[in-house]
Structure formats: C-alpha cells, structure tokens
Short mmCIF file of C-alpha atoms in Angstrom, two decimals:
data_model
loop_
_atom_site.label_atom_id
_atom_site.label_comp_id
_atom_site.label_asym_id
_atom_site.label_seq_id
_atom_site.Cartn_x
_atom_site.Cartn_y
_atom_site.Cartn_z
CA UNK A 1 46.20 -35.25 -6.12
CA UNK A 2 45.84 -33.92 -2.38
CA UNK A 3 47.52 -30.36 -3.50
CA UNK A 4 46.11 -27.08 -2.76
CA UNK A 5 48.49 -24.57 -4.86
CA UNK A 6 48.86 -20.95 -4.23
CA UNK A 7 49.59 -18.19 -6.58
CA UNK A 8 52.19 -15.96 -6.34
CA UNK A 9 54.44 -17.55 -3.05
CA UNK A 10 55.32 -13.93 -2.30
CA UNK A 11 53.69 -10.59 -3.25
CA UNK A 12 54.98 -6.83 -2.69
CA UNK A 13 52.14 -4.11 -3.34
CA UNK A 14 51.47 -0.64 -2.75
CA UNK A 15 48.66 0.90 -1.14
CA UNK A 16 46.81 1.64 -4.43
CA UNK A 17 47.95 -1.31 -6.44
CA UNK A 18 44.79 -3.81 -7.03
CA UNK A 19 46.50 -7.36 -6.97
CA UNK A 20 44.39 -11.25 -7.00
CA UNK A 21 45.56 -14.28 -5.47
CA UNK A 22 44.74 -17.53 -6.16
CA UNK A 23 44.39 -20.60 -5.35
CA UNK A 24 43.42 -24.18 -6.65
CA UNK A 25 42.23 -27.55 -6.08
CA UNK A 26 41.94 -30.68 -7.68
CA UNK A 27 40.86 -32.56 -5.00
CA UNK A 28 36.74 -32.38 -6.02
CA UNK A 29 36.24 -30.24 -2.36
CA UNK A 30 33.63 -28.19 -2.99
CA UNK A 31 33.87 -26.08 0.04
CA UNK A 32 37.33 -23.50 -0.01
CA UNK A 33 38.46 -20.85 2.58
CA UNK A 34 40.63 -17.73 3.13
CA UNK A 35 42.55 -17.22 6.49
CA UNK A 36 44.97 -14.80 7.11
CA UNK A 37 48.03 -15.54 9.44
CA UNK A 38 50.16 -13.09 11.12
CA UNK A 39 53.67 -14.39 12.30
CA UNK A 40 53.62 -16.70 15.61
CA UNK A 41 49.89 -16.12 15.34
CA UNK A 42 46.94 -18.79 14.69
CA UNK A 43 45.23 -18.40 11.24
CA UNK A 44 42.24 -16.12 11.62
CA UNK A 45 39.57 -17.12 9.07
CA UNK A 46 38.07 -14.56 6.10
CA UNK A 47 36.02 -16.65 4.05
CA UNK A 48 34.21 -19.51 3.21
CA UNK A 49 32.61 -20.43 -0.10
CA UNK A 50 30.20 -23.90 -0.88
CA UNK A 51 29.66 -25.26 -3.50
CA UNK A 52 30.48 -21.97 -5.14
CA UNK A 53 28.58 -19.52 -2.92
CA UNK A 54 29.89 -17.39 -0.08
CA UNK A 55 28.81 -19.22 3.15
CA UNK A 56 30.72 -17.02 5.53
CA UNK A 57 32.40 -13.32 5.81
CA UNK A 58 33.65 -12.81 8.82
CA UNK A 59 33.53 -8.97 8.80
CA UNK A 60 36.36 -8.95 6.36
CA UNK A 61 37.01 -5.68 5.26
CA UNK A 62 35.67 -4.71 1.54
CA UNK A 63 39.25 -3.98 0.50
CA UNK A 64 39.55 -8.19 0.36
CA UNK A 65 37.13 -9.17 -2.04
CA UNK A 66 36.79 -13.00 -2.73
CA UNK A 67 35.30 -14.95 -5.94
CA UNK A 68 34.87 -18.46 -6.65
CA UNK A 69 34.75 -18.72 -10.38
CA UNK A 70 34.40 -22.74 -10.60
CA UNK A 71 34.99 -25.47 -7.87
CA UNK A 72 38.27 -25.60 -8.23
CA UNK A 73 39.40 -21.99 -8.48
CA UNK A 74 39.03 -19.21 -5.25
CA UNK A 75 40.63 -16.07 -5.81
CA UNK A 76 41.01 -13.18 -3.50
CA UNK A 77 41.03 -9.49 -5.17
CA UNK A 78 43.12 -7.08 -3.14
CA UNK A 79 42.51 -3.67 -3.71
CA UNK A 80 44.23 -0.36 -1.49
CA UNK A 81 45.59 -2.15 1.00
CA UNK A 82 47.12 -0.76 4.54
CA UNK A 83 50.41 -2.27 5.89
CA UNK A 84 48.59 -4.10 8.50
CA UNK A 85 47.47 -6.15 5.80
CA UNK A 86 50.90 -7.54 5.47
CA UNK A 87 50.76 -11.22 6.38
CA UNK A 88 50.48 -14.81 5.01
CA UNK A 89 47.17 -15.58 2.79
CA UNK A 90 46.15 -19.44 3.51
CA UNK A 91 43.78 -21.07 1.30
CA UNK A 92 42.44 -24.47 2.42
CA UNK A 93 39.67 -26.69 1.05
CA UNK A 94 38.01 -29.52 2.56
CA UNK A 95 35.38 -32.23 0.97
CA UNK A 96 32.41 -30.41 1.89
CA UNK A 97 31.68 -28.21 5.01
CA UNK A 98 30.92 -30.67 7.39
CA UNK A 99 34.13 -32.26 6.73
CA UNK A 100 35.72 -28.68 6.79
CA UNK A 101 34.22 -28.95 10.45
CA UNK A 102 37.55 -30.80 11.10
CA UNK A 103 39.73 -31.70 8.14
CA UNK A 104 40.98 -28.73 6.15
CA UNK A 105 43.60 -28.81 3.10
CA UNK A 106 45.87 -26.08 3.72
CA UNK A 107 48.08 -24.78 0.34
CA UNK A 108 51.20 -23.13 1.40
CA UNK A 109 50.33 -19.61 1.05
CA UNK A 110 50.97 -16.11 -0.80
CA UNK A 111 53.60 -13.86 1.32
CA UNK A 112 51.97 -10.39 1.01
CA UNK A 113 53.84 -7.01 1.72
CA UNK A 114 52.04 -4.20 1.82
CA UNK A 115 54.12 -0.87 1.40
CA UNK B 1 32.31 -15.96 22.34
CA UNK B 2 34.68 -18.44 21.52
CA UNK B 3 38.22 -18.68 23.28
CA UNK B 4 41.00 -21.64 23.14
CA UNK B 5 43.94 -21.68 25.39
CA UNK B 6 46.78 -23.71 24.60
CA UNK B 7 50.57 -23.22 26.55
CA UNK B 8 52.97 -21.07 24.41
CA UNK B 9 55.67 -22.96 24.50
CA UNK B 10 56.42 -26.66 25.29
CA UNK B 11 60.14 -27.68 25.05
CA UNK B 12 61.11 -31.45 25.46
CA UNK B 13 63.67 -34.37 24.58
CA UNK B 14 64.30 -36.70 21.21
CA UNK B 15 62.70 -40.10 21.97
CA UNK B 16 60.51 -38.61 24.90
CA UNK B 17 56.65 -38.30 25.33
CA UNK B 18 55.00 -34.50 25.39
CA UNK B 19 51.18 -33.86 26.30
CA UNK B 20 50.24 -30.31 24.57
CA UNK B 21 46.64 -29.47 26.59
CA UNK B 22 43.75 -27.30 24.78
CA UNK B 23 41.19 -26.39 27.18
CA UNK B 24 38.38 -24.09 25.12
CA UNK B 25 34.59 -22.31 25.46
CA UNK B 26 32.20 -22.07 22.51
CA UNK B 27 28.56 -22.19 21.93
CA UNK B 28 27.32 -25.10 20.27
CA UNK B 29 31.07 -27.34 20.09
CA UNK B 30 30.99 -29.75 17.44
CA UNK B 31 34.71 -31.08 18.03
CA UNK B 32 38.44 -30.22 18.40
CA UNK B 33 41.22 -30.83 15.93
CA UNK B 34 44.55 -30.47 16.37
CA UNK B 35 46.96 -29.35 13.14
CA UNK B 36 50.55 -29.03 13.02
CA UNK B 37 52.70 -25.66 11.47
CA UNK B 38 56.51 -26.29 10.30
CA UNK B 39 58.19 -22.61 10.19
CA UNK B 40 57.20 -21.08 6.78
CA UNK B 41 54.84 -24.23 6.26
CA UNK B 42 51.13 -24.51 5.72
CA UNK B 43 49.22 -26.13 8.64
CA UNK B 44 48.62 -29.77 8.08
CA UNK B 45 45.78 -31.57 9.64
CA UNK B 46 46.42 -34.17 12.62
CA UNK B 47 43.58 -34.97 14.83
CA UNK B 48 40.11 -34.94 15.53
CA UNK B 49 38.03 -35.53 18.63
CA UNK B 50 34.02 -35.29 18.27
CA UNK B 51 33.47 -37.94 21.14
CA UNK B 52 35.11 -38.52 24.13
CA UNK B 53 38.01 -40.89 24.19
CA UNK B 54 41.29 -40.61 22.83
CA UNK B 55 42.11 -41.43 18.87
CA UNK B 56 45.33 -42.79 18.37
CA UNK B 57 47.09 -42.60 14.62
CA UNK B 58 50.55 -43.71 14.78
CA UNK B 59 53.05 -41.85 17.40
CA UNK B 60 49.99 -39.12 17.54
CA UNK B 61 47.26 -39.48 19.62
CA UNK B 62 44.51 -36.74 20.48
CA UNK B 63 41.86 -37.03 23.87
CA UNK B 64 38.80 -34.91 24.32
CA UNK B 65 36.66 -34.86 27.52
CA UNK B 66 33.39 -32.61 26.33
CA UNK B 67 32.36 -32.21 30.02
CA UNK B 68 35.41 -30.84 31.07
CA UNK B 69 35.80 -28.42 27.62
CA UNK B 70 39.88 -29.99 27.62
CA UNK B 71 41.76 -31.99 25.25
CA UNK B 72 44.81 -32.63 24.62
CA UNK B 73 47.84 -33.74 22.08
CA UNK B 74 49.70 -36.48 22.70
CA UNK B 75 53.13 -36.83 20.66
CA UNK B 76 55.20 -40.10 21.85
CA UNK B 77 58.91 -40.72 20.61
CA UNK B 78 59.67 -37.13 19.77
CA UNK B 79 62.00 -36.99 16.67
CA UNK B 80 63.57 -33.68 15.76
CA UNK B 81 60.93 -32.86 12.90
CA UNK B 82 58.44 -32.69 15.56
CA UNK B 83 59.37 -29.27 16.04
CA UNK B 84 56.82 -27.18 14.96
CA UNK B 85 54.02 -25.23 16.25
CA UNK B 86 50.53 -27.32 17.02
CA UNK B 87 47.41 -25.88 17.23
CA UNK B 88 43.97 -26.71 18.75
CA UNK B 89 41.08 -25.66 16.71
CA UNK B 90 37.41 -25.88 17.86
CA UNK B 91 34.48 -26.26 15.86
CA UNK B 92 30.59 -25.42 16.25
CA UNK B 93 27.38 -25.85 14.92
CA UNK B 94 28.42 -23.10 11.91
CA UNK B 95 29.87 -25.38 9.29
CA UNK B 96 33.24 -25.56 7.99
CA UNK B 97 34.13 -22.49 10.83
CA UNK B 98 37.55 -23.61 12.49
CA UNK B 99 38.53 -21.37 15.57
CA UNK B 100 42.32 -21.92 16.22
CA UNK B 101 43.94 -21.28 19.52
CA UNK B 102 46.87 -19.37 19.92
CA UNK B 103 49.29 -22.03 19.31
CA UNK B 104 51.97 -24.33 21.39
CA UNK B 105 55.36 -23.98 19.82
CA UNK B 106 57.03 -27.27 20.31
CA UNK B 107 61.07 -27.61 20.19
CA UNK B 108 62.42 -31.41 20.28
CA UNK B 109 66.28 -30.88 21.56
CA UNK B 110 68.57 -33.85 20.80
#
C-alpha cells in the first residue's frame, strides 16, 4: 500500500464552525506533514510531526491545530477560520525525515471553503 | 532566506524534448527534487539531485550543479499527460523541510 488518504475531499465551513481533517497512512512512514496550497501556487508547508512528535511549526496560526494520535493517523483541527484560509490541505508522509528531505507521499487533499 | 525560481510557463510539442531550469539560494542545501502536479492532483514525487550529475529514470531525467545553485528537469518524448505543473523543491540541513518554487506549468500541444 503506497496510499496516503484524505478525509473529507471537500469541506464548506463557517467562520465559527470547529471542523478536523484527516489523513492516513499505511505505508510504516513515521514522519507526516501539513501543507497548504493555494491555486497555481506551490504548497507552503504547516507542519511536521516524527515519530509522533511535532518537529516543525512554521508559524502556523493557532486557529490550525495539528495532532498525531498514532503513526498512521495526522489530523488537523480547524477552529474559526477566515476566508483566506480557503485552499487545498495536503498531507504527505515520507519513511522518516531524512527521506522526507526528498521523497514525500502526497494524499490528494481536503478542498476547504471557508465562508 | 530561501528563494527558488523556476519559469512560469513552458509550452512545447508531443514527441519533443523540454528542459524546465530551477536555479535557487538557501543556507545549508541538502538537495533539489523535482515533483510533478496534474490539475486537481496531489504532487507526486520525480527526482532528486544531492550530488552533481544528472539522474536519469526513464523519459525523466533531473541535473544539479551545487556550485552554480541551478538544476534542471529534463522531460524527453513529451506525451500529452505530461501536462502538468512541475516543481523544484530545495532542501536544507532542517529535516524533512521541502521549500517549493513557484512552479513551471507545462502544456504538451499535439
């Protein structure tokens, strides 16, 4: 299995809904990451967790709060969002992080609309 | 800082040969990989340089000069599901941290 799956493909929220994505791996990668992409824009990367611990926030607002409940699971808790959040929420994975140095996993990604 | 730069565009011919060229600046570089975005797609890895020289997997093949901070993407016999958006990415000394440039959209015409 060389799937990462994404829950839900698309998402509509309001500013003071509280929402999760999530994301999964079966792959035995024990390092995962959130980017966000905008359209015709690069992903921009959020998070990365190893081996279950956060190993990187990259000044992510505290409105995107991430958890990594086992080594195969990486949520991301959304909580009063702004439009400008609107955009597509890529998780990735890779073996470990030196590996994620190079080769990432990309799932497909959650939609999100923020109204 | 970090910074990529990639072209935005690159538009070329089924069956011909396209060079997409990543020049980038970052402390501590590790090594440059190259993925590849279909429309509505999630990026799927490609390439990776962490030497000089050029790696060659199939009709893909990816150079890196580290003196020079320039690499480039080499896609031979373009076939229409080339089209897609390709992206440089740069890594350092901070594991598992990807840096993606802005992104060459790439359009194969018949």
């Amino acid at each position: 299995d060389t799937e990462v799956t994404q829950t839900p493909k698309h998402l509509v929220m309001g500013m003071t809904n509280k929402k999760s994505l999530k994301c999964e791996q079966h792959m035995g990668h024990r390092a995962m990451y959130w980017y966000k992409q905008k359209a015709k824009k690069p992903p921009e990367l959020m998070f990365v967790y190893s081996y279950e611990k956060l190993s990187i926030n990259e000044s992510v607002p505290s409105r995107f709060s991430p958890e990594c409940p086992n080594s195969s699971l990486l949520n991301l808790h959304l909580h009063a969002l702004q439009p400008e959040d609107s955009a597509l929420y890529l998780c990735a994975s890779s073996q470990d992080l030196i590996s994620g140095s190079y080769e990432q996993y990309f799932g497909p990604g959650t939609r999100l609309t923020v109204t | 800082g970090q910074s990529l730069e990639q072209p935005s565009e690159v538009t070329a011919v089924e069956g011909a040969i396209v060079q997409i060229n990543c020049t980038y600046q970052t402390s501590g570089f590790y090594g440059l990989s190259w993925y590849q975005q279909h429309d509505g797609g999630a990026p799927t890895f490609l390439s990776y340089n962490g030497l000089d020289g050029l790696e060659e997997t199939g009709r893909f093949s990816s150079f890196l000069s580290r003196s020079d901070s320039y690499g480039y993407l080499l896609l031979q016999e373009l076939q229409m599901k080339d089209s897609a958006s390709y992206f440089c990415a740069v890594s350092n000394n901070q594991g598992g941290k990807l840096i993606f440039g802005q992104g060459t959209e790439l359009s194969v015409k018949p």
